[in-house]
């Protein structure tokens, strides 16, 4: 990864937030910096780097770094390694922080204070932010910050990250010049630091009368239902069903709006400009490209809303818990579940979400199988083929045959993904190793609007910046392939037949002949590499239809129903389940893995899988007499 | 691991009864993954800490939901098997370190 580290606010003292996972650190970061955040990557690793800035009541400008959550300063994942490297001043391109705010969860001082002790030993100026102080008080844990400060030998302030005024005492502290002075180095304790820290923390808590273990009954009561062996999976299925429904149902209207807006803009440009290659570039390349990026936004926003809501509330790790056995049987862990779920909207956010998987091998396998989840861009193609070839009738009295075929296509993708993961588990040495779960199930919280809004905004910006550009460039490139050279004078076929894409399609037709594709399909597959749904309009172009947008499918359906065999249609459907078609996905994999090796392997194995599956489908269909 | 040492049963966490209050006696990682011992210690599995098995997953009773101190963690059975536990009724657990 050669992504440049962006220093947007290079001047000013640097403050770093450190804390255990689930201590409310990011909520506090959002409260401190608001929307003034910059999300990028740390140099050389795909760990998200969040920097923001704030102004203290005294008018001081500060840069704030939200370091990844860590249980200790002995890293066990790439995320935790970044935290350690920054704190020890070893991270390349990063300044060692001038001040550390160690965020501790007041409801769980025992574990959280151990990290504070380790951070204190670094010798950097350090403040302890006693977060979730309100929640602790409601649970009967009364922590006096002043008393804790004396025990720890560090300043301690209470914060409530979910209240808009909850960080005021902390902000006021930043104006105190004494805070910024280095502490005297305490000599490292003898023996295992984790263990001796534990003894020190226990003694402190005993002296402060906070050593009682207080049961968290409300969370436990929810867990009694959510993790119940029978009810739990049912709850999970209902939640997933609702998320799916929402992603597809709610997104439909905005997606139609975006498509209509794109189409009318193309029309306006088409009228205003003379018919030249420039008009074609703007209409078919630029506007179609931008539209192709924007059209996925509604689904991504809705999907991330649910993911962030479930994550903030604490349900997501429970879902991973429930699915751990299933994922474990194919060599993955429950953590792979979210990236795969996201991939049903679009593989690109799914592949980016795989960053949360600590184990590099699991992360890679998850990335490799993510494109097998049926993304929404495949739906227009499925709709066209199913509408044209599958009769509308009821089977077994209650099920719509067309809907059933669609369900089978989705399931084929999921089963294919699980099979690939299982093969990787079975036939690689790393696959047979047991990787630990050790996953925290945090207490349930009601998510705050601010944190969800900031989270969605950041995901959308990442999608637009990192992916939008790729999709746009590829669309323009494929427009070029489909437009040049122009058709000769007196040509009878569609212009695309004479272009580079057409020639490529003619050559591909030979490759695809054994699986039943004609040359028209082969040509349409070339522009379909920009985004899968483009294949529909490309088919329209090949069949010399002048209709645009959704009209294409309507005009196309009877045409292909006449000229293609059912065997060809089924083969093409199966091809779409497995084939590596979207170049943006491959480009994202290249970004996330740092080289072209993985995307090439991915494209190769998906091609082989799709070809084999289509071949079998075509040949079986022929044998059954539907050729 | 069934041997009795210093009067404490060598029972491991994966075999504990649900809802039974226990304390951690020690953590012994399998030779194939020695790093588990440190990782378990970091998330709170330290001698004398309160621990309780909350629930078992289905099918096969794996993974487990474990309350350790004031946190809740999901552990696989193999991970919980590294943690030897003692009944809370045992006095002066901390003094029994091996």
XYZ file of C-alpha atoms in Angstrom:
725
model
C 0.000 0.000 0.000
C 1.562 3.239 -1.021
C -1.194 5.395 0.298
C 0.206 8.701 1.433
C -0.338 9.620 5.036
C -2.382 12.768 5.078
C -1.411 15.402 7.591
C -4.235 17.836 7.327
C -3.412 19.669 10.524
C 0.313 19.197 10.836
C 0.811 21.997 13.336
C -0.369 22.046 16.918
C 0.163 19.624 19.779
C -0.972 16.036 19.208
C -3.361 14.340 21.591
C -3.994 10.584 21.395
C -7.006 8.702 22.734
C -6.129 5.235 24.033
C -8.425 2.677 25.601
C -9.807 -0.837 25.718
C -12.209 -1.835 22.946
C -15.811 -0.908 23.806
C -14.862 1.727 26.400
C -16.668 4.493 24.517
C -13.438 5.933 23.146
C -14.751 6.672 19.662
C -17.915 8.230 21.099
C -15.680 10.543 23.165
C -13.593 11.284 20.071
C -16.749 12.196 18.154
C -17.849 14.424 21.015
C -14.459 16.185 21.207
C -13.969 16.749 17.496
C -17.494 16.681 16.038
C -17.427 16.528 12.273
C -13.884 17.900 12.050
C -12.420 14.469 11.327
C -10.181 13.044 8.671
C -10.225 9.316 7.985
C -7.265 7.752 6.193
C -4.931 4.790 6.597
C -1.800 4.432 8.688
C 1.274 4.215 6.494
C 1.813 0.701 5.166
C -1.159 -0.973 6.843
C -4.882 -1.047 6.213
C -5.745 0.163 9.676
C -8.090 3.096 9.777
C -6.512 6.290 11.051
C -8.909 8.855 12.474
C -7.642 12.319 13.193
C -9.681 15.307 14.279
C -9.082 18.696 15.800
C -10.563 20.656 18.620
C -10.350 24.079 20.205
C -10.102 24.247 23.985
C -12.162 26.808 25.960
C -8.902 28.762 26.245
C -8.542 28.954 22.461
C -5.832 26.337 22.037
C -5.831 24.248 18.819
C -5.211 20.531 19.269
C -4.894 17.598 16.863
C -6.612 14.501 18.208
C -5.810 10.939 17.156
C -8.294 8.127 17.867
C -6.017 5.104 18.273
C -7.460 1.600 17.709
C -8.753 -0.071 20.878
C -6.279 -2.333 22.660
C -6.406 -4.576 25.737
C -2.709 -4.167 26.421
C 0.503 -2.892 24.923
C 1.330 -6.394 23.658
C -0.275 -6.314 20.231
C -2.103 -9.326 18.849
C -3.752 -7.759 15.795
C -2.624 -5.207 13.179
C -4.894 -2.644 14.880
C -3.312 -3.100 18.281
C 0.153 -2.997 16.732
C -0.575 0.476 15.354
C -1.625 1.668 18.809
C 1.625 0.367 20.321
C 3.815 1.750 17.539
C 2.302 5.224 17.837
C 2.594 5.241 21.636
C 6.232 4.109 21.538
C 6.972 6.614 18.752
C 7.861 3.838 16.281
C 5.081 4.366 13.719
C 6.426 5.659 10.426
C 5.063 9.034 9.436
C 3.504 9.578 12.847
C 4.522 12.011 15.511
C 4.719 10.626 19.031
C 1.729 12.095 20.914
C 2.335 15.063 23.221
C -0.471 14.035 25.530
C -2.367 10.792 26.033
C -5.954 10.592 27.164
C -6.477 7.110 28.509
C -10.193 6.402 28.269
C -11.426 3.958 30.898
C -14.887 2.438 31.209
C -16.023 3.345 34.728
C -18.212 0.240 34.829
C -15.203 -1.976 34.265
C -12.299 -0.395 36.108
C -10.486 -3.639 36.798
C -9.609 -4.423 33.210
C -9.479 -0.835 31.961
C -7.137 0.493 34.645
C -4.524 -2.161 33.794
C -4.067 -0.500 30.411
C -3.888 2.905 32.117
C -1.031 1.604 34.291
C 0.841 0.357 31.213
C 0.288 3.651 29.399
C 1.534 5.595 32.422
C 4.836 3.692 32.265
C 5.470 5.180 28.805
C 6.422 8.420 30.533
C 4.273 10.635 28.313
C 1.923 13.203 29.855
C -1.292 11.317 30.520
C -4.859 12.011 31.657
C -7.398 9.368 32.621
C -10.907 10.008 31.267
C -13.389 8.148 33.432
C -15.973 7.428 30.753
C -19.551 6.165 31.192
C -19.445 7.674 34.682
C -23.243 8.134 34.583
C -23.848 4.474 33.757
C -21.495 3.362 36.522
C -23.325 5.527 39.043
C -26.666 4.026 38.029
C -25.173 0.596 38.600
C -24.085 1.665 42.048
C -20.401 2.165 41.260
C -19.493 5.510 42.768
C -16.038 6.539 41.631
C -14.563 9.744 43.072
C -12.186 11.051 40.370
C -10.014 12.912 42.891
C -9.470 9.800 45.013
C -8.648 7.711 41.946
C -6.240 10.427 40.759
C -4.319 10.212 44.027
C -4.110 6.418 43.774
C -3.024 6.402 40.122
C -0.747 9.429 40.290
C -2.430 10.818 37.164
C -5.141 13.449 36.643
C -8.600 11.861 36.404
C -11.780 13.488 35.007
C -15.272 12.112 34.575
C -16.701 12.137 31.045
C -20.062 11.151 29.630
C -19.465 10.668 25.928
C -23.157 10.401 25.084
C -23.981 13.848 26.535
C -23.195 16.953 24.526
C -21.666 18.648 27.591
C -20.042 15.427 28.764
C -16.476 16.343 27.777
C -16.359 19.853 29.273
C -14.231 19.011 32.333
C -11.757 17.230 30.044
C -11.616 20.165 27.611
C -10.979 22.570 30.477
C -8.072 20.401 31.618
C -6.318 20.794 28.243
C -5.773 24.486 29.044
C -3.773 23.635 32.159
C -0.076 23.922 31.179
C 0.935 21.512 33.966
C -0.930 18.710 32.164
C 1.482 18.879 29.242
C 4.619 18.286 31.300
C 6.149 14.834 31.167
C 5.749 12.701 34.218
C 8.697 11.271 36.029
C 9.438 7.828 34.678
C 8.376 5.149 37.096
C 10.715 2.184 37.010
C 9.049 -0.836 35.372
C 7.656 -3.248 37.924
C 9.339 -6.590 38.357
C 7.934 -9.747 36.799
C 5.057 -9.965 34.381
C 3.693 -6.410 34.041
C 0.144 -7.606 33.292
C 0.081 -9.556 36.504
C 1.696 -6.956 38.733
C -0.540 -4.266 37.236
C -3.464 -6.459 38.109
C -2.376 -6.663 41.746
C -1.855 -2.890 41.922
C -5.276 -2.241 40.380
C -6.924 -4.683 42.740
C -5.355 -2.989 45.743
C -6.467 0.437 44.503
C -10.028 -0.750 43.956
C -10.086 -2.381 47.388
C -8.966 0.859 49.021
C -11.629 2.829 47.138
C -14.309 0.271 48.002
C -14.909 -0.583 44.357
C -13.808 -4.198 44.455
C -17.294 -5.730 44.450
C -18.398 -7.518 41.339
C -21.688 -5.950 40.373
C -23.872 -8.064 38.116
C -25.162 -6.271 35.032
C -28.638 -7.661 35.040
C -30.315 -5.660 32.217
C -27.701 -6.805 29.692
C -27.844 -10.338 31.057
C -31.602 -10.395 30.679
C -31.323 -9.363 27.012
C -28.623 -11.978 26.500
C -30.920 -14.594 28.006
C -33.136 -14.091 24.955
C -30.637 -13.070 22.286
C -28.157 -15.871 23.030
C -30.826 -18.475 23.793
C -30.049 -21.685 21.858
C -33.444 -21.664 20.127
C -34.774 -18.098 20.316
C -31.378 -16.505 19.583
C -31.005 -17.808 16.015
C -34.648 -16.920 15.298
C -34.055 -13.337 16.505
C -30.934 -13.175 14.327
C -32.828 -14.448 11.276
C -35.570 -11.858 11.802
C -33.016 -9.056 12.221
C -31.184 -10.079 9.048
C -34.445 -10.367 7.139
C -35.476 -6.854 8.207
C -32.080 -5.414 7.248
C -32.348 -7.037 3.820
C -35.875 -5.841 3.307
C -34.878 -2.311 4.238
C -31.769 -2.287 2.042
C -33.784 -3.273 -1.005
C -37.176 -1.705 -0.289
C -36.106 1.662 1.142
C -33.347 2.146 -1.394
C -35.613 1.621 -4.368
C -37.083 5.113 -4.501
C -33.844 7.099 -4.153
C -32.168 4.743 -6.631
C -34.927 5.337 -9.166
C -34.601 9.082 -8.555
C -30.860 8.975 -9.200
C -31.367 6.907 -12.353
C -34.064 9.278 -13.624
C -31.898 12.297 -12.879
C -28.957 10.738 -14.718
C -31.152 9.863 -17.688
C -32.650 13.345 -17.974
C -29.211 14.941 -17.648
C -27.992 12.720 -20.504
C -30.994 13.777 -22.555
C -30.367 17.459 -21.945
C -26.709 17.118 -22.898
C -27.740 15.051 -25.919
C -29.996 17.858 -27.127
C -27.624 20.703 -26.367
C -24.448 19.210 -27.829
C -23.817 18.270 -31.461
C -23.385 14.584 -32.167
C -19.647 14.085 -31.788
C -17.401 11.705 -29.916
C -17.233 14.330 -27.146
C -20.973 14.109 -26.580
C -20.719 10.350 -26.463
C -17.888 10.601 -23.938
C -19.875 12.944 -21.702
C -23.164 11.053 -21.975
C -22.079 7.411 -22.161
C -18.799 7.750 -20.301
C -18.887 10.548 -17.744
C -22.567 10.873 -16.831
C -23.147 7.123 -16.969
C -20.024 6.635 -14.831
C -20.991 9.135 -12.142
C -24.549 7.791 -12.165
C -23.203 4.265 -11.807
C -21.340 5.320 -8.650
C -24.160 7.359 -7.135
C -26.800 4.715 -7.697
C -25.242 2.485 -5.020
C -25.237 5.213 -2.383
C -28.792 4.690 -1.038
C -28.124 1.005 -0.379
C -24.764 1.729 1.198
C -26.211 4.404 3.478
C -29.057 2.128 4.614
C -26.769 -0.864 5.059
C -24.280 1.114 7.120
C -27.078 2.623 9.174
C -28.075 -0.877 10.289
C -24.519 -2.121 10.716
C -23.578 0.909 12.835
C -26.810 0.675 14.817
C -26.260 -3.010 15.559
C -22.578 -2.387 16.318
C -23.219 0.559 18.657
C -26.000 -1.262 20.471
C -23.739 -4.256 21.149
C -25.762 -6.802 19.134
C -23.187 -7.390 16.410
C -20.730 -9.423 18.520
C -23.722 -11.518 19.662
C -24.579 -12.233 16.020
C -20.967 -13.247 15.453
C -21.235 -15.491 18.531
C -24.341 -17.224 17.179
C -22.734 -17.781 13.777
C -19.320 -18.817 15.069
C -19.984 -22.553 14.779
C -21.286 -22.280 11.229
C -18.389 -20.098 10.119
C -15.957 -22.246 12.093
C -16.997 -25.348 10.157
C -15.586 -23.723 7.016
C -12.486 -22.376 8.738
C -13.638 -18.825 9.446
C -14.826 -17.137 12.617
C -17.980 -15.217 13.436
C -16.127 -12.007 12.677
C -16.328 -12.702 8.932
C -20.067 -12.400 9.083
C -20.412 -8.611 8.755
C -18.176 -8.213 5.683
C -20.090 -11.025 3.988
C -23.434 -9.492 4.917
C -22.350 -6.125 3.481
C -21.375 -7.854 0.248
C -25.015 -8.536 -0.545
C -25.410 -4.827 -1.247
C -22.034 -4.459 -2.940
C -18.812 -6.434 -2.543
C -16.744 -3.243 -2.252
C -17.927 -2.059 1.201
C -17.843 -5.727 2.241
C -14.198 -6.075 1.302
C -13.403 -2.819 3.095
C -15.273 -4.052 6.203
C -12.987 -7.108 6.313
C -10.431 -4.818 7.988
C -12.097 -5.541 11.303
C -10.881 -9.166 11.122
C -7.694 -9.391 13.169
C -6.369 -12.638 11.721
C -4.694 -11.974 8.327
C -5.598 -15.402 6.957
C -9.284 -15.085 7.888
C -9.351 -11.593 6.451
C -7.921 -12.769 3.133
C -10.330 -15.709 2.845
C -13.256 -13.394 3.641
C -12.128 -10.964 0.929
C -11.758 -13.805 -1.557
C -15.264 -15.167 -1.046
C -17.039 -11.811 -0.653
C -17.789 -11.463 -4.423
C -19.758 -14.734 -4.288
C -22.424 -13.003 -2.227
C -24.994 -11.850 -4.738
C -24.560 -8.085 -4.961
C -27.427 -5.837 -5.937
C -25.857 -4.964 -9.306
C -26.639 -8.503 -10.455
C -30.365 -8.020 -9.885
C -31.124 -6.190 -13.174
C -29.473 -9.022 -15.104
C -31.333 -11.667 -13.101
C -34.582 -9.754 -13.562
C -34.123 -9.594 -17.339
C -33.317 -13.287 -17.742
C -35.862 -14.593 -15.258
C -38.557 -12.364 -16.777
C -37.748 -13.584 -20.276
C -37.274 -17.291 -19.643
C -38.925 -18.433 -16.417
C -42.701 -18.730 -16.711
C -44.865 -17.006 -14.114
C -46.574 -19.841 -12.315
C -47.041 -21.300 -8.883
C -45.155 -24.394 -7.844
C -46.172 -26.650 -4.955
C -49.271 -24.568 -4.644
C -47.725 -21.598 -2.862
C -44.402 -20.529 -4.351
C -43.855 -18.237 -7.288
C -41.472 -20.002 -9.671
C -39.686 -16.778 -10.643
C -39.072 -15.851 -7.001
C -37.907 -19.371 -6.283
C -35.326 -19.208 -9.072
C -34.049 -15.915 -7.645
C -33.728 -17.489 -4.192
C -31.815 -20.435 -5.692
C -29.391 -18.000 -7.359
C -28.733 -16.260 -4.003
C -28.288 -19.589 -2.233
C -25.948 -20.852 -4.965
C -23.644 -17.913 -4.229
C -23.678 -18.513 -0.470
C -23.098 -22.249 -0.855
C -20.318 -21.565 -3.358
C -18.650 -19.202 -0.874
C -18.892 -21.696 1.983
C -17.529 -24.448 -0.273
C -14.534 -22.323 -1.313
C -13.805 -21.449 2.334
C -14.101 -25.117 3.289
C -11.676 -26.160 0.550
C -9.192 -23.531 1.755
C -9.566 -24.857 5.286
C -9.149 -28.457 4.167
C -6.170 -28.007 1.862
C -4.035 -25.284 3.424
C -1.896 -25.624 6.522
C -3.065 -22.298 7.954
C -6.675 -23.357 7.420
C -6.446 -26.262 9.844
C -5.015 -24.142 12.640
C -7.504 -23.231 15.318
C -7.663 -19.484 15.750
C -8.918 -18.057 18.997
C -12.265 -16.331 19.371
C -11.865 -14.434 22.697
C -14.399 -11.819 21.658
C -15.883 -9.310 24.059
C -19.657 -9.106 24.360
C -20.068 -5.500 25.581
C -23.079 -4.347 27.586
C -26.009 -3.166 25.494
C -26.299 0.563 24.839
C -28.823 2.696 23.064
C -26.930 4.082 20.049
C -26.647 7.859 19.763
C -27.663 9.754 16.646
C -24.344 11.625 16.554
C -22.169 8.524 16.445
C -24.282 6.830 13.774
C -24.460 9.977 11.633
C -20.687 10.521 11.790
C -20.103 6.824 11.051
C -22.349 6.832 7.962
C -20.810 10.069 6.715
C -17.301 8.604 6.951
C -18.269 5.371 5.171
C -19.938 7.302 2.377
C -16.904 9.541 1.931
C -14.568 6.525 1.838
C -16.789 4.871 -0.765
C -16.972 7.992 -2.904
C -13.266 8.780 -2.705
C -11.648 5.391 -2.909
C -14.146 3.629 -5.126
C -15.935 6.362 -7.007
C -12.788 7.291 -8.873
C -12.074 3.718 -9.908
C -15.599 3.110 -11.169
C -15.540 6.385 -13.078
C -12.189 5.672 -14.757
C -13.231 2.131 -15.689
C -16.534 3.306 -17.140
C -14.727 5.836 -19.311
C -12.147 3.230 -20.351
C -14.859 0.780 -21.360
C -16.722 3.547 -23.177
C -13.537 4.043 -25.197
C -13.298 0.324 -25.965
C -16.936 0.220 -27.046
C -16.737 3.343 -29.230
C -13.453 3.040 -31.135
C -12.814 2.407 -33.894
C -16.107 3.753 -35.225
C -18.276 1.676 -37.551
C -17.253 1.975 -41.245
C -19.580 3.733 -43.682
C -22.400 1.535 -44.863
C -22.068 -0.848 -41.925
C -25.156 -2.925 -41.239
C -24.641 -4.096 -37.656
C -24.525 -2.115 -34.418
C -21.553 0.245 -34.038
C -20.264 -1.706 -31.035
C -19.623 -4.734 -33.289
C -16.834 -2.854 -35.063
C -15.229 -1.441 -31.919
C -12.399 -2.855 -29.823
C -14.987 -4.221 -27.381
C -16.753 -5.863 -30.294
C -13.551 -7.511 -31.491
C -12.852 -8.657 -27.945
C -16.379 -10.034 -27.745
C -15.984 -11.909 -31.035
C -12.792 -13.472 -29.705
C -14.474 -14.266 -26.371
C -17.374 -15.874 -28.200
C -15.051 -18.719 -29.114
C -14.138 -19.185 -25.459
C -17.764 -19.054 -24.355
C -19.223 -21.169 -27.143
C -18.980 -24.410 -25.091
C -21.136 -22.870 -22.347
C -23.773 -21.701 -24.790
C -23.060 -17.959 -25.092
C -23.503 -16.370 -28.520
C -21.392 -13.468 -29.723
C -23.956 -10.894 -28.623
C -23.695 -12.071 -25.023
C -19.911 -12.205 -25.247
C -19.749 -8.591 -26.415
C -22.123 -7.457 -23.666
C -19.912 -9.102 -21.039
C -17.064 -6.688 -21.894
C -18.732 -3.396 -20.826
C -20.441 -5.409 -18.075
C -17.044 -5.523 -16.407
C -17.473 -1.910 -15.279
C -20.578 -2.787 -13.302
C -22.643 -5.881 -13.816
C -25.917 -4.181 -14.579
C -24.292 -2.381 -17.539
C -24.478 -5.710 -19.395
C -28.236 -5.178 -19.804
C -27.857 -1.873 -21.634
C -24.899 -3.317 -23.576
C -27.123 -6.154 -24.808
C -29.608 -3.488 -25.848
C -26.859 -1.771 -27.844
C -25.775 -5.009 -29.500
C -29.334 -5.815 -30.510
C -29.481 -2.274 -31.966
C -32.173 -1.052 -29.650
C -32.526 2.662 -29.246
C -34.370 2.451 -25.934
C -32.556 3.534 -22.793
C -32.700 2.707 -19.094
C -35.470 0.455 -17.846
C -37.121 0.448 -21.266
C -34.187 -1.582 -22.570
C -35.073 -4.579 -20.447
C -38.723 -4.450 -21.533
C -37.829 -4.279 -25.207
C -35.068 -6.829 -24.825
C -36.974 -9.558 -23.002
C -39.151 -10.786 -25.918
C -36.196 -10.492 -28.272
C -33.873 -12.717 -26.298
C -36.712 -15.080 -25.371
C -37.008 -15.758 -29.108
C -33.364 -15.926 -30.065
C -31.772 -17.682 -27.065
C -32.379 -21.202 -25.876
C -33.399 -21.851 -22.269
C -30.101 -23.673 -21.809
C -28.203 -20.516 -22.785
C -30.267 -18.376 -20.420
C -29.731 -20.745 -17.484
C -26.036 -20.911 -18.272
C -25.811 -17.107 -18.273
C -27.677 -16.906 -14.942
C -25.238 -19.375 -13.390
C -22.340 -17.462 -14.947
C -23.525 -14.317 -13.178
C -23.621 -16.071 -9.800
C -19.891 -16.856 -9.856
C -18.127 -14.797 -12.521
C -15.511 -12.130 -11.754
C -17.058 -9.283 -13.629
C -16.776 -6.098 -11.795
C -13.337 -4.538 -12.196
C -14.037 -2.146 -9.305
C -14.162 -5.103 -6.916
C -10.824 -6.378 -8.190
C -9.336 -2.895 -7.883
C -10.613 -2.676 -4.290
C -9.007 -6.035 -3.487
C -5.757 -4.693 -4.905
C -6.022 -1.654 -2.623
C -6.830 -3.722 0.437
C -4.191 -6.414 -0.062
C -1.481 -4.163 -1.423
C -0.594 -6.033 -4.624
C -2.101 -7.458 -7.793
C -1.474 -11.059 -6.666
C -4.745 -11.519 -4.799
C -7.035 -9.836 -7.350
C -5.483 -11.965 -10.108
C -5.957 -15.148 -8.099
C -9.513 -14.049 -7.328
C -10.324 -13.350 -10.978
C -8.762 -16.665 -12.005
C -10.594 -18.850 -9.521
C -13.936 -17.105 -10.035
C -13.576 -17.473 -13.811
C -12.804 -21.185 -13.487
C -15.695 -21.677 -11.055
C -18.167 -19.776 -13.233
C -17.043 -21.536 -16.399
C -17.325 -24.968 -14.830
C -20.734 -24.255 -13.286
C -22.096 -22.766 -16.522
C -20.689 -25.649 -18.559
C -22.414 -28.202 -16.353
C -25.666 -26.217 -16.389
C -25.615 -25.828 -20.172
C -24.767 -29.442 -20.880
C -27.316 -30.812 -18.392
C -29.977 -28.488 -19.827
C -29.141 -29.655 -23.356
C -29.300 -33.278 -22.271
C -32.720 -32.606 -20.756
C -33.840 -31.313 -24.125
C -34.264 -27.591 -23.398
C -31.564 -26.547 -25.913
C -5.809 -31.862 34.643
C -7.892 -33.822 37.071
C -5.200 -33.776 39.744
C -5.915 -31.869 42.879
C -3.358 -29.260 43.765
C -3.199 -27.284 46.996
C -6.701 -28.384 47.808
C -8.149 -26.880 44.655
C -9.873 -29.035 42.147
C -8.244 -28.873 38.706
C -11.599 -28.391 36.973
C -11.426 -26.245 33.861
C -13.839 -23.489 32.892
C -15.258 -25.307 29.863
C -16.671 -27.982 32.172
C -18.164 -25.592 34.736
C -21.871 -25.462 35.515
C -23.811 -22.481 34.158
C -24.338 -19.716 36.713
C -21.869 -21.161 39.219
C -19.651 -18.497 40.832
C -15.971 -19.412 40.441
C -12.539 -17.836 40.584
C -9.639 -18.237 38.208
C -6.917 -20.508 39.572
C -4.450 -20.327 36.700
C -4.184 -20.279 32.936
C -2.317 -22.989 31.047
C -2.112 -22.655 27.293
C -1.731 -25.721 25.082
C 1.828 -26.196 23.728
C 0.563 -25.568 20.169
C -0.582 -22.040 20.981
C 1.389 -20.725 23.971
C 0.331 -17.132 23.198
C -3.205 -17.870 24.419
C -2.052 -17.637 28.038
C -1.018 -13.998 27.683
C -4.101 -13.123 25.640
C -6.410 -14.655 28.217
C -4.582 -12.807 30.981
C -4.942 -9.526 29.124
C -8.690 -9.846 28.898
C -8.865 -10.545 32.618
C -8.210 -14.226 33.309
C -5.860 -13.649 36.233
C -5.554 -15.640 39.474
C -8.339 -14.901 41.857
C -10.581 -13.064 39.379
C -14.273 -13.889 39.572
C -15.473 -15.993 36.660
C -18.807 -17.541 35.729
C -20.075 -19.551 32.799
C -23.161 -17.712 31.501
C -24.341 -19.734 28.507
C -23.309 -22.296 25.937
C -23.797 -21.927 22.205
C -25.629 -24.410 20.079
C -24.955 -26.875 18.562
C -22.320 -28.710 20.540
C -22.012 -26.324 23.500
C -19.517 -24.138 21.671
C -18.673 -21.260 21.929
C -19.243 -20.234 25.539
C -20.368 -16.982 27.134
C -18.169 -16.215 30.125
C -18.363 -13.470 32.733
C -14.835 -12.535 33.790
C -14.628 -9.835 36.417
C -17.031 -7.219 35.104
C -16.742 -8.115 31.414
C -18.460 -10.678 29.255
C -16.491 -12.626 26.665
C -17.245 -15.282 24.100
C -14.671 -18.072 24.294
C -14.383 -21.289 22.362
C -14.373 -24.455 24.447
C -10.686 -25.031 23.723
C -9.880 -21.545 25.060
C -11.982 -22.009 28.191
C -10.201 -25.337 28.765
C -6.977 -23.376 29.394
C -8.513 -21.737 32.451
C -8.452 -23.763 35.648
C -11.044 -22.593 38.116
C -11.743 -22.903 41.813
C -14.981 -22.656 43.689
C -15.623 -19.244 45.253
C -16.163 -20.878 48.633
C -12.430 -21.684 48.797
C -10.876 -19.231 51.250
C -7.724 -17.336 50.453
C -7.512 -18.381 46.839
C -4.747 -15.940 46.095
C -2.397 -17.553 48.543
C -2.623 -20.895 46.736
C -0.566 -19.983 43.737
C 1.422 -22.889 42.392
